[in-house]
Amino acid sequence: MVGKLKVFNTLTRQKEEFHPINPPFVGMYVCGPTVYSNVHLGNIRTFLSFDVINRYLRHIGYNVRYVRNITDVGHLTETGEDKISKKAKLNQLEPMEIVQTYSNDFHNVMSLFNTIPPDIEPSAIGHLMEQIAMIRKLIEDGYAYESNGSVYFDVSKYNKKHKYGALSGRNMEDLMSETRELDGSDDKRNPLDFALWKKAAPDHIMQWKTEWSDGFPGWHLECSAMSTKYLGEEFDIHGGGMDLKFPHHECEIAQNVGTYGKGGAHYGLHTNMLTVNGQKMSKSLGNSFLLHELVSGDHELLNRGYSPMTVRFFMLQSHYASTLDLSNEALKAARKGYVRLANGMRLMEKMEWKEDEGTLNEQQIHQINIFCENCYHAMNDDFNTALTIGHLFNIVKKINSLHNGQLKFAEIDQNTFNKMKDTFLRFSKDVLGLKVERNVNYQSLVETILGEYKDAKYNRDFERVNKLRAELKAEGIVIKDMKDRFEWVFEE
Ligand code: AMP
Ligand code: ZN
C-alpha cells in the first residue's frame, strides 16, 4: 500500500500531489552548508529533514538524484566579507584548509546522525565556469549590469516582466521599504539588486580573473548554476531552511528565469527552525549547540549528554515545517521514546513467526493492518514523521505482546506478521533512519561474566566454568586463571 504523496509546495503555498517531471526519476537540490565553522544542531535539523524526505521518496520507488552543495566561496558576512576568506585570514590558513576542515566536520556529523550522503556534492569553487557563463548570459539578455568591476542582477528590470518576491510573498514596494540602504556598495543601481560577481579588494585571498575584474561570485549564483547543471533547467524539488527563502531562493529563481526562462524547481520545500527558548538557533546569536556538547552534556542548558540517535528521534517527533524548541526536558522525553522504539526494533529483528496455540483473531489482524497502512498515510501527508512515530509505537505494543505471549502468533496469520515486521523495520530503519545504538560497555560486561566464572569455580561447578569459558572464547576473549586472581585477554 503506497497511496498518493502530497507535499506542501512553498512556491504555490499549497499542499499538492507530488508529480515528478520524469518519473521514476526525482531531482532534488538542497542548499548545503557554508563550510567556515562547525555545523550546529539547527543546520543538522534541516539536513536531517531532507534525509528523511530523500529516504521516503526512495522507499516508495522513486529514483532520486539528491544534490547538496558545499558553499566554499561567496557567502558574505553582514559587513560584506567572504566568510571563508575572513576566517582564513584570521587563522593565517589557506581558504581551502578552512573548507576542508569544516567539510570533514560536516561529513562526520552527518554520518553520526546516520544520514545518507547526497549523490552529488558539488562545490561553488568547482563550478566557477558555469557561474561565469550564467553571468555573461544575464548581461547579454539585459538582466545584469557591470559596475566598477562588480556585476549585479537588475531586480527592477526583471520585475517589469516577471515577479520578484513571489516565493517569499512580498512585492517590490515592501522590499524597498525593508531595505534600508545600499549595503556598503554604491555600485548598485537599486538597493535590491544583488551581486553576481564581486570585485575583490587587493588583499582579498580568493579571487579569479574575469572580463569584469579580479573577483569572486555572489552566493546566490552557485545554486542556480549547480542545480541546473546536474538536474536540468527544470527539476523537481528545491529545499533548504525557511531562512533561505529570502533572499537566497528568491534570487536563485530570478537568476534561473533570467537565464533560462524557467524558474528551476517545481516544488519548494522549506524546513522550519530549531529554536532555543523560542529563539532561532544560530551561531551569530551565540545559542548554538555543537555535536560534542550534546553528546557530552557539556553545555549550560543540558544536565546530561544525549546520543545522536536520541537527537535524531527528537527532531523527527515534530513535522519539518513546524518550529522545534530544544530543551533538556524535550531531549529527556525523546530519549525515552527512542529507547522504546529501539527496543522494539531489537525484538522485531530477531522475532520469527512460530506455531503456537490460539485461534485467528480478525480484530487483531485488522488493527495491525491499519497501523501499517497508517505509516504510509502519515508519510504521504507531507512527510509527517511525528504521526509516523505514533503509528510505529502502536506496532511496538503488538511486538511486546507477541514477545511476552499476551498475543499469540496463531491469532495473527503469518502474512500479517510478515507485513508488520517488514513495515515496522522499513519505516524505523530505512525511512526514519533510526538504528539501535550499541552503547553497551563491553569491558563491564566481561567483568560481570568473569564474576560469574569466579563464583562457578569457587563452587566447583565445572560444567558452568567450561560453558562460560567457551562462550567468552567464541567472542574472542580468553580467561586466564592466575594464582590469586582471574584475568582476561583478547585471543591472539
Ligand atoms: P548555512 O550554513 O548557515 O547556510 O545553513 C545551512 C542550512 O541550515 C540552511 O538550509 C539553513 O536554512 C539551515 N539552518 C540554519 N539555522 C537553522 C536553524 N536554527 N534551524 C533549522 N535550520 C537551520
Ligand atoms: Zn543555495
Short mmCIF file of C-alpha atoms and ligand atoms in Angstrom, two decimals:
data_model
loop_
_atom_site.label_atom_id
_atom_site.label_comp_id
_atom_site.label_asym_id
_atom_site.label_seq_id
_atom_site.Cartn_x
_atom_site.Cartn_y
_atom_site.Cartn_z
CA MET A 1 0.00 0.00 0.00
CA VAL A 2 1.56 3.28 -1.02
CA GLY A 3 -1.16 5.83 -1.83
CA LYS A 4 -0.57 9.36 -3.08
CA LEU A 5 2.19 11.54 -1.74
CA LYS A 6 1.22 15.13 -1.02
CA VAL A 7 3.73 17.85 -0.27
CA PHE A 8 3.37 21.41 0.88
CA ASN A 9 4.78 23.35 -2.05
CA THR A 10 6.19 26.64 -0.79
CA LEU A 11 6.15 28.00 -4.34
CA THR A 12 2.35 27.83 -4.50
CA ARG A 13 1.73 27.77 -0.73
CA GLN A 14 -0.47 24.74 -1.16
CA LYS A 15 -0.44 21.09 -0.34
CA GLU A 16 -0.27 19.33 -3.69
CA GLU A 17 0.01 15.83 -5.05
CA PHE A 18 3.60 15.16 -5.95
CA HIS A 19 4.14 14.59 -9.67
CA PRO A 20 7.77 14.47 -10.74
CA ILE A 21 8.68 15.72 -14.22
CA ASN A 22 10.15 12.45 -15.35
CA PRO A 23 9.11 9.60 -13.02
CA PRO A 24 10.54 7.47 -11.52
CA PHE A 25 13.42 9.97 -11.62
CA VAL A 26 13.29 12.71 -8.98
CA GLY A 27 15.82 15.55 -8.96
CA MET A 28 16.25 17.16 -5.55
CA TYR A 29 18.58 20.05 -4.79
CA VAL A 30 19.18 21.13 -1.19
CA CYS A 31 21.27 24.13 -0.24
CA GLY A 32 24.22 22.83 1.72
CA PRO A 33 26.42 24.36 4.40
CA THR A 34 28.86 27.22 4.18
CA VAL A 35 31.96 25.46 5.45
CA TYR A 36 33.55 28.13 7.63
CA SER A 37 32.54 26.77 11.06
CA ASN A 38 31.24 23.61 12.74
CA VAL A 39 27.65 22.74 11.86
CA HIS A 40 25.27 23.34 14.75
CA LEU A 41 22.14 21.46 15.65
CA GLY A 42 19.95 23.92 13.73
CA ASN A 43 21.73 23.15 10.48
CA ILE A 44 21.51 19.47 11.34
CA ARG A 45 17.73 19.70 11.71
CA THR A 46 17.38 20.93 8.15
CA PHE A 47 19.71 18.31 6.68
CA LEU A 48 18.05 15.52 8.70
CA SER A 49 14.63 16.58 7.39
CA PHE A 50 15.83 16.29 3.81
CA ASP A 51 17.48 13.00 4.62
CA VAL A 52 14.08 11.60 5.62
CA ILE A 53 12.45 13.12 2.53
CA ASN A 54 15.12 11.51 0.35
CA ARG A 55 14.70 8.19 2.18
CA TYR A 56 10.92 8.14 1.85
CA LEU A 57 10.97 9.07 -1.84
CA ARG A 58 13.32 6.15 -2.41
CA HIS A 59 11.23 3.88 -0.24
CA ILE A 60 8.14 4.47 -2.37
CA GLY A 61 10.10 3.67 -5.51
CA TYR A 62 11.49 6.93 -6.85
CA ASN A 63 14.96 7.03 -8.26
CA VAL A 64 16.25 10.16 -6.53
CA ARG A 65 19.24 12.19 -7.59
CA TYR A 66 19.99 14.14 -4.45
CA VAL A 67 22.32 17.11 -4.95
CA ARG A 68 23.53 19.11 -1.95
CA ASN A 69 26.19 21.72 -2.44
CA ILE A 70 29.11 22.90 -0.37
CA THR A 71 29.45 26.69 -0.23
CA ASP A 72 33.16 27.36 -0.28
CA VAL A 73 33.11 30.92 -1.60
CA GLY A 74 30.76 33.86 -1.94
CA HIS A 75 28.68 33.73 1.25
CA LEU A 76 29.20 37.13 2.80
CA THR A 77 29.13 38.28 6.41
CA GLU A 78 26.98 41.25 7.44
CA THR A 79 29.96 43.53 6.81
CA GLY A 80 30.30 42.23 3.26
CA GLU A 81 33.36 39.99 3.74
CA ASP A 82 33.50 36.49 2.33
CA LYS A 83 33.04 34.19 5.36
CA ILE A 84 35.71 31.72 4.33
CA SER A 85 38.24 34.33 3.26
CA LYS A 86 37.75 36.14 6.56
CA LYS A 87 38.31 33.02 8.66
CA ALA A 88 41.35 32.03 6.58
CA LYS A 89 42.90 35.44 7.10
CA LEU A 90 42.19 35.40 10.84
CA ASN A 91 43.80 31.98 11.26
CA GLN A 92 46.56 32.50 8.71
CA LEU A 93 45.43 29.49 6.77
CA GLU A 94 44.69 28.73 3.16
CA PRO A 95 40.97 29.14 2.50
CA MET A 96 40.98 25.54 1.27
CA GLU A 97 42.22 24.43 4.69
CA ILE A 98 39.19 26.07 6.26
CA VAL A 99 36.95 24.47 3.65
CA GLN A 100 38.49 21.02 4.19
CA THR A 101 38.37 21.21 7.99
CA TYR A 102 34.70 22.13 8.16
CA SER A 103 33.66 19.88 5.29
CA ASN A 104 35.23 16.99 7.20
CA ASP A 105 33.39 18.04 10.35
CA PHE A 106 30.13 18.29 8.43
CA HIS A 107 30.54 14.83 6.90
CA ASN A 108 31.45 13.28 10.24
CA VAL A 109 28.45 14.79 11.95
CA MET A 110 26.09 13.79 9.14
CA SER A 111 27.37 10.24 9.30
CA LEU A 112 26.94 10.06 13.10
CA PHE A 113 23.32 11.07 12.55
CA ASN A 114 23.01 8.22 10.06
CA THR A 115 22.16 10.38 7.06
CA ILE A 116 22.58 9.10 3.52
CA PRO A 117 25.19 11.20 1.67
CA PRO A 118 23.97 13.12 -1.37
CA ASP A 119 24.52 11.58 -4.79
CA ILE A 120 26.38 14.68 -5.93
CA GLU A 121 28.01 17.21 -3.61
CA PRO A 122 29.27 20.00 -5.84
CA SER A 123 31.19 22.99 -4.57
CA ALA A 124 30.92 26.61 -5.68
CA ILE A 125 34.61 26.94 -6.50
CA GLY A 126 34.43 23.80 -8.61
CA HIS A 127 31.73 25.46 -10.72
CA LEU A 128 33.11 28.93 -11.43
CA MET A 129 32.97 28.42 -15.20
CA GLU A 130 29.25 27.61 -15.05
CA GLN A 131 28.62 30.67 -12.88
CA ILE A 132 30.60 32.97 -15.15
CA ALA A 133 28.70 31.63 -18.17
CA MET A 134 25.41 32.45 -16.43
CA ILE A 135 26.56 35.99 -15.67
CA ARG A 136 27.51 36.53 -19.31
CA LYS A 137 24.09 35.34 -20.46
CA LEU A 138 22.30 37.54 -17.91
CA ILE A 139 24.29 40.61 -19.06
CA GLU A 140 23.58 39.73 -22.70
CA ASP A 141 19.84 39.50 -22.03
CA GLY A 142 19.80 42.75 -20.11
CA TYR A 143 19.12 41.29 -16.65
CA ALA A 144 22.52 42.20 -15.23
CA TYR A 145 24.93 45.12 -15.47
CA GLU A 146 28.56 45.69 -14.70
CA SER A 147 29.51 48.50 -12.36
CA ASN A 148 33.06 49.23 -11.18
CA GLY A 149 34.17 45.66 -11.79
CA SER A 150 31.22 44.06 -9.99
CA VAL A 151 28.17 42.63 -11.73
CA TYR A 152 24.66 42.99 -10.30
CA PHE A 153 21.32 41.45 -11.09
CA ASP A 154 18.90 44.17 -12.17
CA VAL A 155 15.89 43.45 -9.99
CA SER A 156 13.63 46.28 -11.24
CA LYS A 157 14.26 45.33 -14.84
CA TYR A 158 13.46 41.72 -14.06
CA ASN A 159 10.35 42.73 -12.18
CA LYS A 160 8.93 44.50 -15.24
CA LYS A 161 8.50 41.15 -16.97
CA HIS A 162 8.42 38.72 -14.05
CA LYS A 163 7.51 38.80 -10.42
CA TYR A 164 10.36 39.26 -7.96
CA GLY A 165 9.42 38.27 -4.40
CA ALA A 166 6.73 35.70 -5.26
CA LEU A 167 8.26 32.91 -3.17
CA SER A 168 8.53 34.96 0.00
CA GLY A 169 5.17 36.65 -0.71
CA ARG A 170 6.49 40.19 -0.96
CA ASN A 171 6.24 42.83 -3.62
CA MET A 172 8.81 45.35 -4.72
CA GLU A 173 7.37 48.18 -2.61
CA ASP A 174 7.52 46.11 0.60
CA LEU A 175 11.00 45.01 -0.23
CA MET A 176 12.15 48.54 -0.95
CA SER A 177 10.82 49.78 2.38
CA GLU A 178 12.53 46.86 4.17
CA THR A 179 15.87 47.60 2.57
CA ARG A 180 17.31 50.50 4.46
CA GLU A 181 20.42 51.33 2.47
CA LEU A 182 22.84 50.16 -0.14
CA ASP A 183 24.83 47.51 1.74
CA GLY A 184 28.12 49.35 1.73
CA SER A 185 28.28 49.41 -2.03
CA ASP A 186 27.48 52.39 -4.19
CA ASP A 187 27.86 50.39 -7.35
CA LYS A 188 24.26 49.21 -7.48
CA ARG A 189 21.51 50.98 -9.38
CA ASN A 190 18.92 49.82 -6.87
CA PRO A 191 19.36 48.62 -3.27
CA LEU A 192 17.54 45.37 -4.10
CA ASP A 193 20.00 44.46 -6.86
CA PHE A 194 22.23 41.62 -5.76
CA ALA A 195 25.77 40.68 -6.66
CA LEU A 196 26.51 38.06 -9.28
CA TRP A 197 30.20 38.94 -9.31
CA LYS A 198 32.07 40.99 -6.72
CA LYS A 199 35.25 42.86 -7.47
CA ALA A 200 37.77 41.80 -4.82
CA ALA A 201 39.86 44.18 -2.77
CA PRO A 202 43.59 43.63 -3.48
CA ASP A 203 44.13 41.80 -0.16
CA HIS A 204 41.09 39.52 -0.62
CA ILE A 205 42.51 35.99 -0.65
CA MET A 206 40.13 34.25 -3.03
CA GLN A 207 39.84 35.95 -6.40
CA TRP A 208 39.67 34.95 -10.04
CA LYS A 209 40.25 36.87 -13.25
CA THR A 210 37.29 37.73 -15.47
CA GLU A 211 36.49 40.43 -18.03
CA TRP A 212 34.82 42.42 -15.23
CA SER A 213 37.51 42.26 -12.56
CA ASP A 214 39.61 40.03 -10.36
CA GLY A 215 36.83 38.94 -8.06
CA PHE A 216 34.57 36.18 -6.83
CA PRO A 217 30.98 35.02 -7.42
CA GLY A 218 27.91 36.07 -5.41
CA TRP A 219 26.46 33.42 -3.11
CA HIS A 220 23.06 33.02 -4.79
CA LEU A 221 24.56 32.22 -8.16
CA GLU A 222 26.25 28.94 -7.24
CA CYS A 223 22.97 27.16 -6.50
CA SER A 224 21.38 28.26 -9.80
CA ALA A 225 24.45 27.11 -11.71
CA MET A 226 24.84 23.76 -9.94
CA SER A 227 21.20 22.76 -9.65
CA THR A 228 20.60 23.27 -13.37
CA LYS A 229 23.89 21.64 -14.33
CA TYR A 230 23.04 18.41 -12.51
CA LEU A 231 19.25 18.37 -12.61
CA GLY A 232 18.29 20.37 -15.69
CA GLU A 233 16.66 23.76 -16.28
CA GLU A 234 13.51 22.35 -14.71
CA PHE A 235 13.72 19.91 -11.86
CA ASP A 236 11.51 18.56 -9.09
CA ILE A 237 12.44 19.73 -5.59
CA HIS A 238 14.45 22.60 -4.20
CA GLY A 239 14.92 22.71 -0.45
CA GLY A 240 16.57 24.44 2.44
CA GLY A 241 15.69 26.16 5.69
CA MET A 242 12.90 28.78 5.79
CA ASP A 243 15.52 31.45 6.38
CA LEU A 244 16.86 30.81 2.88
CA LYS A 245 13.56 31.70 1.18
CA PHE A 246 14.56 35.32 1.07
CA PRO A 247 16.83 36.48 -0.35
CA HIS A 248 18.70 33.32 -1.35
CA HIS A 249 15.97 31.29 -3.06
CA GLU A 250 14.18 34.35 -4.38
CA CYS A 251 17.41 35.41 -6.08
CA GLU A 252 18.02 31.90 -7.40
CA ILE A 253 14.60 31.86 -9.05
CA ALA A 254 15.23 35.27 -10.65
CA GLN A 255 18.62 34.11 -11.95
CA ASN A 256 17.12 30.93 -13.38
CA VAL A 257 14.23 32.71 -15.04
CA GLY A 258 16.58 35.41 -16.34
CA THR A 259 18.96 32.84 -17.83
CA TYR A 260 16.70 30.01 -18.98
CA GLY A 261 13.21 31.46 -18.92
CA LYS A 262 12.32 28.81 -16.31
CA GLY A 263 12.30 29.07 -12.55
CA GLY A 264 14.13 25.81 -11.75
CA ALA A 265 12.26 23.62 -9.27
CA HIS A 266 8.56 22.72 -9.46
CA TYR A 267 8.28 22.17 -5.70
CA GLY A 268 9.83 24.25 -2.96
CA LEU A 269 10.23 22.52 0.41
CA HIS A 270 11.34 24.58 3.37
CA THR A 271 12.14 23.38 6.86
CA ASN A 272 11.36 25.39 9.94
CA MET A 273 13.83 26.49 12.55
CA LEU A 274 15.23 24.73 15.56
CA THR A 275 14.94 27.20 18.42
CA VAL A 276 16.32 27.54 21.93
CA ASN A 277 13.95 29.27 24.33
CA GLY A 278 11.93 30.31 21.30
CA GLN A 279 14.86 31.95 19.55
CA LYS A 280 16.33 30.62 16.30
CA MET A 281 19.49 28.65 16.92
CA SER A 282 22.29 30.42 15.15
CA LYS A 283 25.97 30.88 15.51
CA SER A 284 25.70 34.66 15.49
CA LEU A 285 23.19 34.67 18.38
CA GLY A 286 25.57 32.53 20.45
CA ASN A 287 22.88 29.95 21.27
CA SER A 288 24.09 27.13 19.09
CA PHE A 289 24.74 23.57 20.20
CA LEU A 290 27.54 21.56 18.65
CA LEU A 291 27.51 17.80 18.43
CA HIS A 292 30.20 17.22 21.05
CA GLU A 293 28.39 19.46 23.55
CA LEU A 294 25.24 17.47 23.06
CA VAL A 295 26.88 14.07 23.38
CA SER A 296 28.95 15.01 26.43
CA GLY A 297 26.22 17.14 28.03
CA ASP A 298 28.87 19.84 28.42
CA HIS A 299 26.51 22.77 27.84
CA GLU A 300 24.87 25.11 30.30
CA LEU A 301 21.37 24.14 29.13
CA LEU A 302 21.93 20.39 29.47
CA ASN A 303 22.20 18.29 32.58
CA ARG A 304 23.34 15.16 30.75
CA GLY A 305 24.55 14.01 27.34
CA TYR A 306 22.33 12.64 24.56
CA SER A 307 23.26 10.29 21.76
CA PRO A 308 22.90 11.16 18.06
CA MET A 309 20.00 8.71 17.64
CA THR A 310 18.13 10.29 20.56
CA VAL A 311 18.57 13.65 18.89
CA ARG A 312 17.51 12.27 15.52
CA PHE A 313 14.39 10.87 17.16
CA PHE A 314 13.78 14.19 18.92
CA MET A 315 13.86 16.01 15.59
CA LEU A 316 11.58 13.50 13.87
CA GLN A 317 8.99 13.91 16.59
CA SER A 318 7.95 17.20 15.02
CA HIS A 319 6.89 17.99 11.47
CA TYR A 320 9.72 19.55 9.47
CA ALA A 321 7.67 22.68 8.75
CA SER A 322 6.97 23.43 12.44
CA THR A 323 9.42 25.10 14.74
CA LEU A 324 11.05 22.84 17.27
CA ASP A 325 12.36 24.02 20.61
CA LEU A 326 15.39 22.35 22.13
CA SER A 327 15.44 21.85 25.88
CA ASN A 328 16.73 19.38 28.40
CA GLU A 329 13.16 18.19 29.14
CA ALA A 330 12.35 17.67 25.47
CA LEU A 331 15.54 15.67 24.96
CA LYS A 332 14.87 13.62 28.06
CA ALA A 333 11.43 12.71 26.76
CA ALA A 334 12.87 11.93 23.33
CA ARG A 335 15.39 9.59 24.94
CA LYS A 336 12.57 7.58 26.49
CA GLY A 337 10.72 7.43 23.19
CA TYR A 338 13.81 6.46 21.23
CA VAL A 339 14.65 3.66 23.67
CA ARG A 340 11.10 2.30 23.43
CA LEU A 341 11.32 2.22 19.65
CA ALA A 342 14.88 0.84 19.66
CA ASN A 343 13.80 -1.99 21.98
CA GLY A 344 11.00 -2.73 19.54
CA MET A 345 13.50 -2.79 16.68
CA ARG A 346 15.81 -5.13 18.59
CA LEU A 347 12.97 -7.54 19.38
CA MET A 348 11.43 -7.40 15.93
CA GLU A 349 14.70 -8.06 14.15
CA LYS A 350 15.09 -11.38 15.97
CA MET A 351 11.44 -12.37 16.08
CA GLU A 352 10.28 -15.04 13.64
CA TRP A 353 6.84 -16.42 13.08
CA LYS A 354 6.21 -19.59 15.06
CA GLU A 355 3.36 -22.04 15.52
CA ASP A 356 1.69 -21.67 18.90
CA GLU A 357 -1.70 -22.25 20.49
CA GLY A 358 -4.56 -19.93 19.60
CA THR A 359 -7.21 -19.09 17.04
CA LEU A 360 -7.26 -16.41 14.37
CA ASN A 361 -8.37 -13.03 15.75
CA GLU A 362 -9.78 -10.85 12.97
CA GLN A 363 -9.75 -7.78 15.16
CA GLN A 364 -6.03 -8.10 15.88
CA ILE A 365 -5.31 -8.68 12.21
CA HIS A 366 -7.36 -5.65 11.22
CA GLN A 367 -5.63 -3.44 13.80
CA ILE A 368 -2.15 -4.45 12.67
CA ASN A 369 -3.06 -3.81 9.03
CA ILE A 370 -4.37 -0.37 9.91
CA PHE A 371 -1.23 0.52 11.87
CA CYS A 372 0.91 -0.46 8.88
CA GLU A 373 -1.22 1.49 6.42
CA ASN A 374 -1.21 4.50 8.72
CA CYS A 375 2.57 4.73 8.44
CA TYR A 376 2.12 5.36 4.70
CA HIS A 377 -0.78 7.76 5.25
CA ALA A 378 1.35 9.80 7.64
CA MET A 379 4.42 9.98 5.44
CA ASN A 380 2.25 10.66 2.38
CA ASP A 381 0.87 13.65 4.22
CA ASP A 382 3.85 15.94 3.57
CA PHE A 383 6.31 13.58 5.28
CA ASN A 384 4.67 13.67 8.69
CA THR A 385 7.31 11.88 10.73
CA ALA A 386 5.65 12.84 14.03
CA LEU A 387 2.49 10.88 13.17
CA THR A 388 4.51 8.03 11.71
CA ILE A 389 6.29 7.59 15.03
CA GLY A 390 2.91 7.39 16.77
CA HIS A 391 1.87 4.54 14.46
CA LEU A 392 5.18 2.76 14.99
CA PHE A 393 4.58 2.93 18.74
CA ASN A 394 1.27 1.15 18.21
CA ILE A 395 3.17 -1.59 16.43
CA VAL A 396 5.71 -1.74 19.28
CA LYS A 397 2.82 -2.59 21.63
CA LYS A 398 1.94 -5.55 19.41
CA ILE A 399 5.58 -6.65 19.24
CA ASN A 400 5.81 -6.57 23.04
CA SER A 401 2.56 -8.53 23.36
CA LEU A 402 3.86 -11.19 20.99
CA HIS A 403 7.13 -11.29 22.88
CA ASN A 404 5.57 -11.79 26.29
CA GLY A 405 2.93 -14.20 24.99
CA GLN A 406 -0.12 -12.00 25.63
CA LEU A 407 -0.73 -12.08 21.90
CA LYS A 408 -0.30 -15.45 20.23
CA PHE A 409 1.27 -15.84 16.80
CA ALA A 410 -1.68 -18.07 15.96
CA GLU A 411 -4.04 -15.12 16.48
CA ILE A 412 -2.48 -13.25 13.57
CA ASP A 413 -1.73 -15.13 10.39
CA GLN A 414 1.79 -15.40 9.07
CA ASN A 415 1.17 -12.85 6.30
CA THR A 416 0.07 -10.23 8.84
CA PHE A 417 3.12 -10.96 10.98
CA ASN A 418 5.42 -10.61 7.97
CA LYS A 419 3.74 -7.39 6.89
CA MET A 420 4.05 -5.96 10.40
CA LYS A 421 7.72 -6.93 10.65
CA ASP A 422 8.54 -5.59 7.22
CA THR A 423 6.66 -2.30 7.67
CA PHE A 424 7.99 -1.67 11.17
CA LEU A 425 11.62 -2.28 10.31
CA ARG A 426 11.49 -0.48 6.99
CA PHE A 427 9.87 2.62 8.46
CA SER A 428 12.03 2.83 11.54
CA LYS A 429 15.33 1.96 9.85
CA ASP A 430 15.09 2.82 6.14
CA VAL A 431 12.63 5.72 6.24
CA LEU A 432 13.26 7.40 9.59
CA GLY A 433 16.92 6.38 9.52
CA LEU A 434 16.99 5.20 13.14
CA LYS A 435 19.27 2.45 14.31
CA VAL A 436 19.87 0.62 17.54
CA GLU A 437 22.83 2.28 19.19
CA ARG A 438 25.19 -0.13 20.82
CA ASN A 439 26.47 1.92 23.67
CA VAL A 440 26.90 -1.12 25.89
CA ASN A 441 30.22 -1.10 27.71
CA TYR A 442 31.79 -4.44 26.80
CA GLN A 443 34.52 -4.09 29.47
CA SER A 444 31.99 -4.11 32.27
CA LEU A 445 30.02 -6.90 30.60
CA VAL A 446 33.10 -9.10 30.51
CA GLU A 447 33.87 -8.19 34.12
CA THR A 448 30.35 -9.28 35.10
CA ILE A 449 30.77 -12.62 33.34
CA LEU A 450 34.18 -13.00 34.97
CA GLY A 451 32.47 -12.56 38.34
CA GLU A 452 30.12 -15.42 37.50
CA TYR A 453 33.07 -17.51 36.37
CA LYS A 454 34.78 -16.90 39.69
CA ASP A 455 31.66 -18.00 41.61
CA ALA A 456 31.32 -21.13 39.48
CA LYS A 457 34.96 -22.02 40.12
CA TYR A 458 34.59 -21.42 43.83
CA ASN A 459 31.53 -23.69 43.87
CA ARG A 460 33.39 -26.27 41.79
CA ASP A 461 30.59 -26.13 39.21
CA PHE A 462 32.92 -27.20 36.38
CA GLU A 463 30.18 -27.63 33.83
CA ARG A 464 29.32 -23.94 34.21
CA VAL A 465 33.01 -22.98 34.31
CA ASN A 466 33.58 -24.68 30.95
CA LYS A 467 30.44 -23.23 29.47
CA LEU A 468 31.36 -19.63 30.40
CA ARG A 469 34.92 -20.14 29.21
CA ALA A 470 33.66 -21.47 25.85
CA GLU A 471 31.11 -18.69 25.42
CA LEU A 472 33.70 -15.99 26.01
CA LYS A 473 36.15 -17.74 23.72
CA ALA A 474 33.55 -17.68 20.97
CA GLU A 475 33.59 -13.88 21.37
CA GLY A 476 37.39 -13.80 21.13
CA ILE A 477 38.06 -13.48 24.87
CA VAL A 478 40.26 -15.85 26.83
CA ILE A 479 40.08 -16.20 30.63
CA LYS A 480 43.37 -16.69 32.42
CA ASP A 481 43.32 -18.42 35.80
CA MET A 482 46.17 -16.83 37.80
CA LYS A 483 47.26 -17.97 41.25
CA ASP A 484 45.44 -15.26 43.12
CA ARG A 485 43.08 -13.77 40.55
CA PHE A 486 41.37 -14.14 37.18
CA GLU A 487 42.24 -12.08 34.15
CA TRP A 488 41.08 -11.88 30.58
CA VAL A 489 42.80 -11.07 27.30
CA PHE A 490 41.75 -10.88 23.68
CA GLU A 491 42.50 -14.13 21.92
CA GLU A 492 45.54 -13.74 19.64
P1 AMP B 1 24.16 27.90 6.49
O1 AMP B 1 25.44 27.11 6.54
O2 AMP B 1 24.09 28.98 7.51
O3 AMP B 1 23.86 28.40 5.09
O4 AMP B 1 22.97 26.90 6.88
C1 AMP B 1 22.81 25.65 6.32
C2 AMP B 1 21.35 25.23 6.41
O5 AMP B 1 20.92 25.18 7.78
C3 AMP B 1 20.39 26.17 5.70
O6 AMP B 1 19.44 25.41 4.97
C4 AMP B 1 19.71 26.93 6.83
O7 AMP B 1 18.42 27.32 6.49
C5 AMP B 1 19.68 25.86 7.91
N1 AMP B 1 19.56 26.41 9.27
C6 AMP B 1 20.31 27.38 9.85
N2 AMP B 1 19.91 27.61 11.14
C7 AMP B 1 18.88 26.76 11.36
C8 AMP B 1 18.02 26.50 12.49
N3 AMP B 1 18.16 27.14 13.65
N4 AMP B 1 17.06 25.55 12.36
C9 AMP B 1 16.91 24.85 11.19
N5 AMP B 1 17.68 25.06 10.11
C10 AMP B 1 18.65 25.99 10.18
ZN ZN B 2 21.58 27.63 -2.16
#
